[in-house]
Amino acid sequence: MAQSGEMITTADVMAHLATGNERQQDAYRVLKSSGLLDILADYHPYPAGTVPIDIDVPGSDLDLLCYAEDLDAFEAEMHDQIEAVGEFRCIRGDGNLPDQRPYVTCNLQVGHWPVEIFAQSVPVNRQNAYLHMLVEWRLLQLWGDAGHLEIRRLKQAGWKTEPAFASVLGLQGDPYVNMLHLAEMKREDLWNWARSRTSL
């Protein structure tokens, strides 16, 4: 993993999963054995979401973010390549969220894991889901076990991830936009600010 303890690259995330808890190690084995990372290699796949940061709940997806300049070509290739892995479906979105662009989401089942592949004509490290995961991981590193337990408690009660973090931090307004703003902060500044917002 990167010296900062952050999961900046796919290699960082995979190394983290390989040495993580039981579910994280299982996710690592599934990603390796399915060949999905190899199939998606040209699209810079990045494992994101709740599993790498250990706030997943039963039924949580394994999320893979991809950078695809041509979404039509990406979707066609998924139909050609992923049928070998399992049944799947793809959905097109117009990207009507703030700073969002059109995207393709492909969902499939690999073993007992639901997998969601998200592709956009935006480099992965500028995609909202990537930025959200990095800032959430920074906050969890600050909060420790208490933070993991509280976020997981909210998620088990039906909260989505970003609204759960926003609730703990006492943020008003759109939680997805708020988390993007927090992602712009340096880690030390974020931690100092977060300490003033919660006792976790």
Short mmCIF file of C-alpha atoms in Angstrom, two decimals:
data_model
loop_
_atom_site.label_atom_id
_atom_site.label_comp_id
_atom_site.label_asym_id
_atom_site.label_seq_id
_atom_site.Cartn_x
_atom_site.Cartn_y
_atom_site.Cartn_z
CA MET A 1 0.00 0.00 0.00
CA ALA A 2 1.06 3.59 -0.50
CA GLN A 3 3.14 4.97 2.35
CA SER A 4 0.35 7.40 3.21
CA GLY A 5 -1.93 4.45 3.95
CA GLU A 6 -4.22 5.55 1.16
CA MET A 7 -5.52 3.39 -1.66
CA ILE A 8 -4.53 5.56 -4.62
CA THR A 9 -3.95 2.86 -7.23
CA THR A 10 -5.51 -0.48 -8.09
CA ALA A 11 -2.35 -2.17 -6.81
CA ASP A 12 -2.79 -0.36 -3.47
CA VAL A 13 -6.38 -1.59 -3.14
CA MET A 14 -5.56 -5.16 -4.12
CA ALA A 15 -2.68 -5.30 -1.63
CA HIS A 16 -5.04 -3.96 1.04
CA LEU A 17 -7.71 -6.55 0.22
CA ALA A 18 -5.19 -9.40 0.12
CA THR A 19 -4.16 -8.74 3.73
CA GLY A 20 -7.52 -7.53 5.04
CA ASN A 21 -10.37 -9.18 6.89
CA GLU A 22 -12.06 -12.39 5.75
CA ARG A 23 -14.52 -10.68 3.39
CA GLN A 24 -11.80 -8.48 1.92
CA GLN A 25 -9.57 -11.48 1.28
CA ASP A 26 -12.52 -13.27 -0.32
CA ALA A 27 -13.14 -10.24 -2.55
CA TYR A 28 -9.46 -10.32 -3.53
CA ARG A 29 -9.70 -14.00 -4.50
CA VAL A 30 -12.87 -13.39 -6.52
CA LEU A 31 -11.36 -10.48 -8.42
CA LYS A 32 -8.24 -12.51 -9.20
CA SER A 33 -9.90 -15.82 -10.07
CA SER A 34 -12.67 -14.30 -12.20
CA GLY A 35 -10.18 -12.60 -14.50
CA LEU A 36 -12.25 -9.40 -14.39
CA LEU A 37 -9.25 -7.15 -13.80
CA ASP A 38 -7.53 -8.69 -16.83
CA ILE A 39 -10.66 -8.36 -18.99
CA LEU A 40 -10.97 -4.71 -17.99
CA ALA A 41 -7.25 -3.93 -18.08
CA ASP A 42 -7.51 -1.46 -20.97
CA TYR A 43 -10.02 0.55 -18.92
CA HIS A 44 -7.87 1.01 -15.79
CA PRO A 45 -10.20 -0.89 -13.40
CA TYR A 46 -10.16 0.27 -9.79
CA PRO A 47 -11.88 -1.64 -6.94
CA ALA A 48 -13.93 0.94 -5.04
CA GLY A 49 -16.93 1.16 -2.75
CA THR A 50 -17.51 -0.14 0.75
CA VAL A 51 -15.55 -3.41 0.70
CA PRO A 52 -12.02 -1.95 0.54
CA ILE A 53 -12.78 0.46 3.41
CA ASP A 54 -14.51 -2.22 5.52
CA ILE A 55 -18.00 -0.73 5.86
CA ASP A 56 -19.79 -3.24 3.62
CA VAL A 57 -22.95 -4.95 4.78
CA PRO A 58 -24.58 -8.19 3.56
CA GLY A 59 -25.43 -7.80 -0.12
CA SER A 60 -22.88 -5.04 -0.77
CA ASP A 61 -21.46 -4.95 -4.29
CA LEU A 62 -17.88 -5.29 -5.34
CA ASP A 63 -17.49 -2.06 -7.32
CA LEU A 64 -15.06 -1.63 -10.22
CA LEU A 65 -14.55 1.85 -11.67
CA CYS A 66 -13.37 2.10 -15.28
CA TYR A 67 -12.25 4.84 -17.66
CA ALA A 68 -13.81 4.40 -21.10
CA GLU A 69 -13.60 7.22 -23.64
CA ASP A 70 -16.09 5.44 -25.93
CA LEU A 71 -19.00 4.08 -23.91
CA ASP A 72 -20.58 2.36 -26.90
CA ALA A 73 -17.38 0.44 -27.56
CA PHE A 74 -17.03 -0.36 -23.87
CA GLU A 75 -20.54 -1.77 -23.64
CA ALA A 76 -20.05 -3.85 -26.78
CA GLU A 77 -16.80 -5.26 -25.41
CA MET A 78 -18.47 -6.12 -22.11
CA HIS A 79 -21.09 -8.14 -23.98
CA ASP A 80 -18.30 -9.95 -25.82
CA GLN A 81 -16.03 -10.55 -22.83
CA ILE A 82 -18.08 -10.77 -19.65
CA GLU A 83 -20.50 -13.40 -20.89
CA ALA A 84 -17.66 -15.81 -20.14
CA VAL A 85 -17.78 -14.75 -16.48
CA GLY A 86 -21.52 -14.83 -15.88
CA GLU A 87 -24.92 -13.37 -16.68
CA PHE A 88 -25.00 -9.62 -16.58
CA ARG A 89 -26.91 -6.54 -17.65
CA CYS A 90 -25.77 -3.06 -18.60
CA ILE A 91 -27.58 0.21 -18.01
CA ARG A 92 -26.84 3.59 -19.58
CA GLY A 93 -27.10 6.76 -17.52
CA ASP A 94 -27.13 10.38 -18.62
CA GLY A 95 -25.06 11.63 -15.70
CA ASN A 96 -27.50 14.17 -14.30
CA LEU A 97 -25.70 14.53 -10.96
CA PRO A 98 -23.39 17.51 -10.30
CA ASP A 99 -20.21 17.32 -12.38
CA GLN A 100 -21.37 13.97 -13.74
CA ARG A 101 -21.12 12.68 -17.30
CA PRO A 102 -22.89 9.84 -19.14
CA TYR A 103 -21.92 6.40 -17.90
CA VAL A 104 -22.46 2.67 -18.31
CA THR A 105 -23.12 0.39 -15.36
CA CYS A 106 -22.82 -3.38 -15.79
CA ASN A 107 -24.04 -5.72 -13.04
CA LEU A 108 -23.17 -9.39 -12.72
CA GLN A 109 -22.85 -12.11 -10.14
CA VAL A 110 -19.47 -13.75 -9.54
CA GLY A 111 -19.80 -16.59 -7.07
CA HIS A 112 -21.71 -15.14 -4.12
CA TRP A 113 -20.56 -11.59 -4.87
CA PRO A 114 -22.68 -9.07 -6.80
CA VAL A 115 -20.29 -7.02 -8.94
CA GLU A 116 -20.97 -3.60 -10.40
CA ILE A 117 -18.75 -2.21 -13.16
CA PHE A 118 -19.04 1.54 -13.64
CA ALA A 119 -17.52 3.14 -16.74
CA GLN A 120 -17.30 6.82 -17.62
CA SER A 121 -15.31 8.97 -20.03
CA VAL A 122 -13.56 10.49 -17.01
CA PRO A 123 -10.24 9.19 -15.64
CA VAL A 124 -10.92 7.01 -12.62
CA ASN A 125 -9.06 9.31 -10.23
CA ARG A 126 -11.49 12.12 -11.10
CA GLN A 127 -14.67 10.08 -10.80
CA ASN A 128 -16.99 10.88 -7.92
CA ALA A 129 -17.00 7.32 -6.54
CA TYR A 130 -13.19 7.32 -6.36
CA LEU A 131 -13.06 10.68 -4.59
CA HIS A 132 -15.81 9.65 -2.20
CA MET A 133 -14.01 6.44 -1.25
CA LEU A 134 -10.70 8.20 -0.59
CA VAL A 135 -12.21 10.83 1.71
CA GLU A 136 -14.32 8.21 3.48
CA TRP A 137 -11.20 6.10 4.06
CA ARG A 138 -9.36 9.11 5.48
CA LEU A 139 -12.21 9.77 7.90
CA LEU A 140 -12.36 6.11 8.95
CA GLN A 141 -8.61 6.14 9.60
CA LEU A 142 -9.20 9.09 11.94
CA TRP A 143 -12.23 7.56 13.66
CA GLY A 144 -10.93 4.01 13.99
CA ASP A 145 -13.19 1.15 15.09
CA ALA A 146 -15.85 3.48 16.47
CA GLY A 147 -16.27 5.10 13.05
CA HIS A 148 -16.51 1.77 11.26
CA LEU A 149 -19.15 0.58 13.73
CA GLU A 150 -21.24 3.76 13.46
CA ILE A 151 -21.17 3.92 9.65
CA ARG A 152 -21.98 0.22 9.41
CA ARG A 153 -24.84 0.66 11.92
CA LEU A 154 -26.36 3.41 9.76
CA LYS A 155 -25.93 1.35 6.60
CA GLN A 156 -27.60 -1.66 8.20
CA ALA A 157 -30.47 0.69 9.06
CA GLY A 158 -30.84 1.46 5.34
CA TRP A 159 -28.66 4.54 4.86
CA LYS A 160 -26.56 4.96 1.74
CA THR A 161 -22.85 5.47 2.36
CA GLU A 162 -22.44 9.19 1.64
CA PRO A 163 -25.56 10.22 3.59
CA ALA A 164 -24.29 8.12 6.53
CA PHE A 165 -20.97 9.99 6.59
CA ALA A 166 -22.73 13.33 6.18
CA SER A 167 -25.01 12.48 9.11
CA VAL A 168 -22.11 11.61 11.40
CA LEU A 169 -20.43 14.89 10.43
CA GLY A 170 -23.63 16.90 10.86
CA LEU A 171 -23.56 18.16 7.28
CA GLN A 172 -26.59 19.80 5.68
CA GLY A 173 -27.46 19.73 1.99
CA ASP A 174 -26.54 17.22 -0.70
CA PRO A 175 -24.28 14.61 0.94
CA TYR A 176 -22.72 13.57 -2.38
CA VAL A 177 -21.66 17.13 -3.18
CA ASN A 178 -20.51 17.71 0.40
CA MET A 179 -18.28 14.65 0.32
CA LEU A 180 -16.71 15.85 -2.93
CA HIS A 181 -15.86 19.15 -1.26
CA LEU A 182 -14.25 17.29 1.64
CA ALA A 183 -12.20 15.24 -0.83
CA GLU A 184 -10.48 18.45 -1.92
CA MET A 185 -9.03 18.94 1.58
CA LYS A 186 -5.59 17.76 2.60
CA ARG A 187 -5.67 14.88 5.06
CA GLU A 188 -4.42 16.94 8.03
CA ASP A 189 -6.90 19.74 7.33
CA LEU A 190 -9.70 17.21 6.93
CA TRP A 191 -8.84 15.51 10.22
CA ASN A 192 -8.68 18.83 12.10
CA TRP A 193 -12.03 19.84 10.65
CA ALA A 194 -13.62 16.44 11.36
CA ARG A 195 -12.43 16.48 14.98
CA SER A 196 -14.40 19.68 15.45
CA ARG A 197 -17.56 18.02 14.08
CA THR A 198 -17.71 14.71 15.93
CA SER A 199 -16.34 12.97 18.99
CA LEU A 200 -15.75 9.64 17.22
#
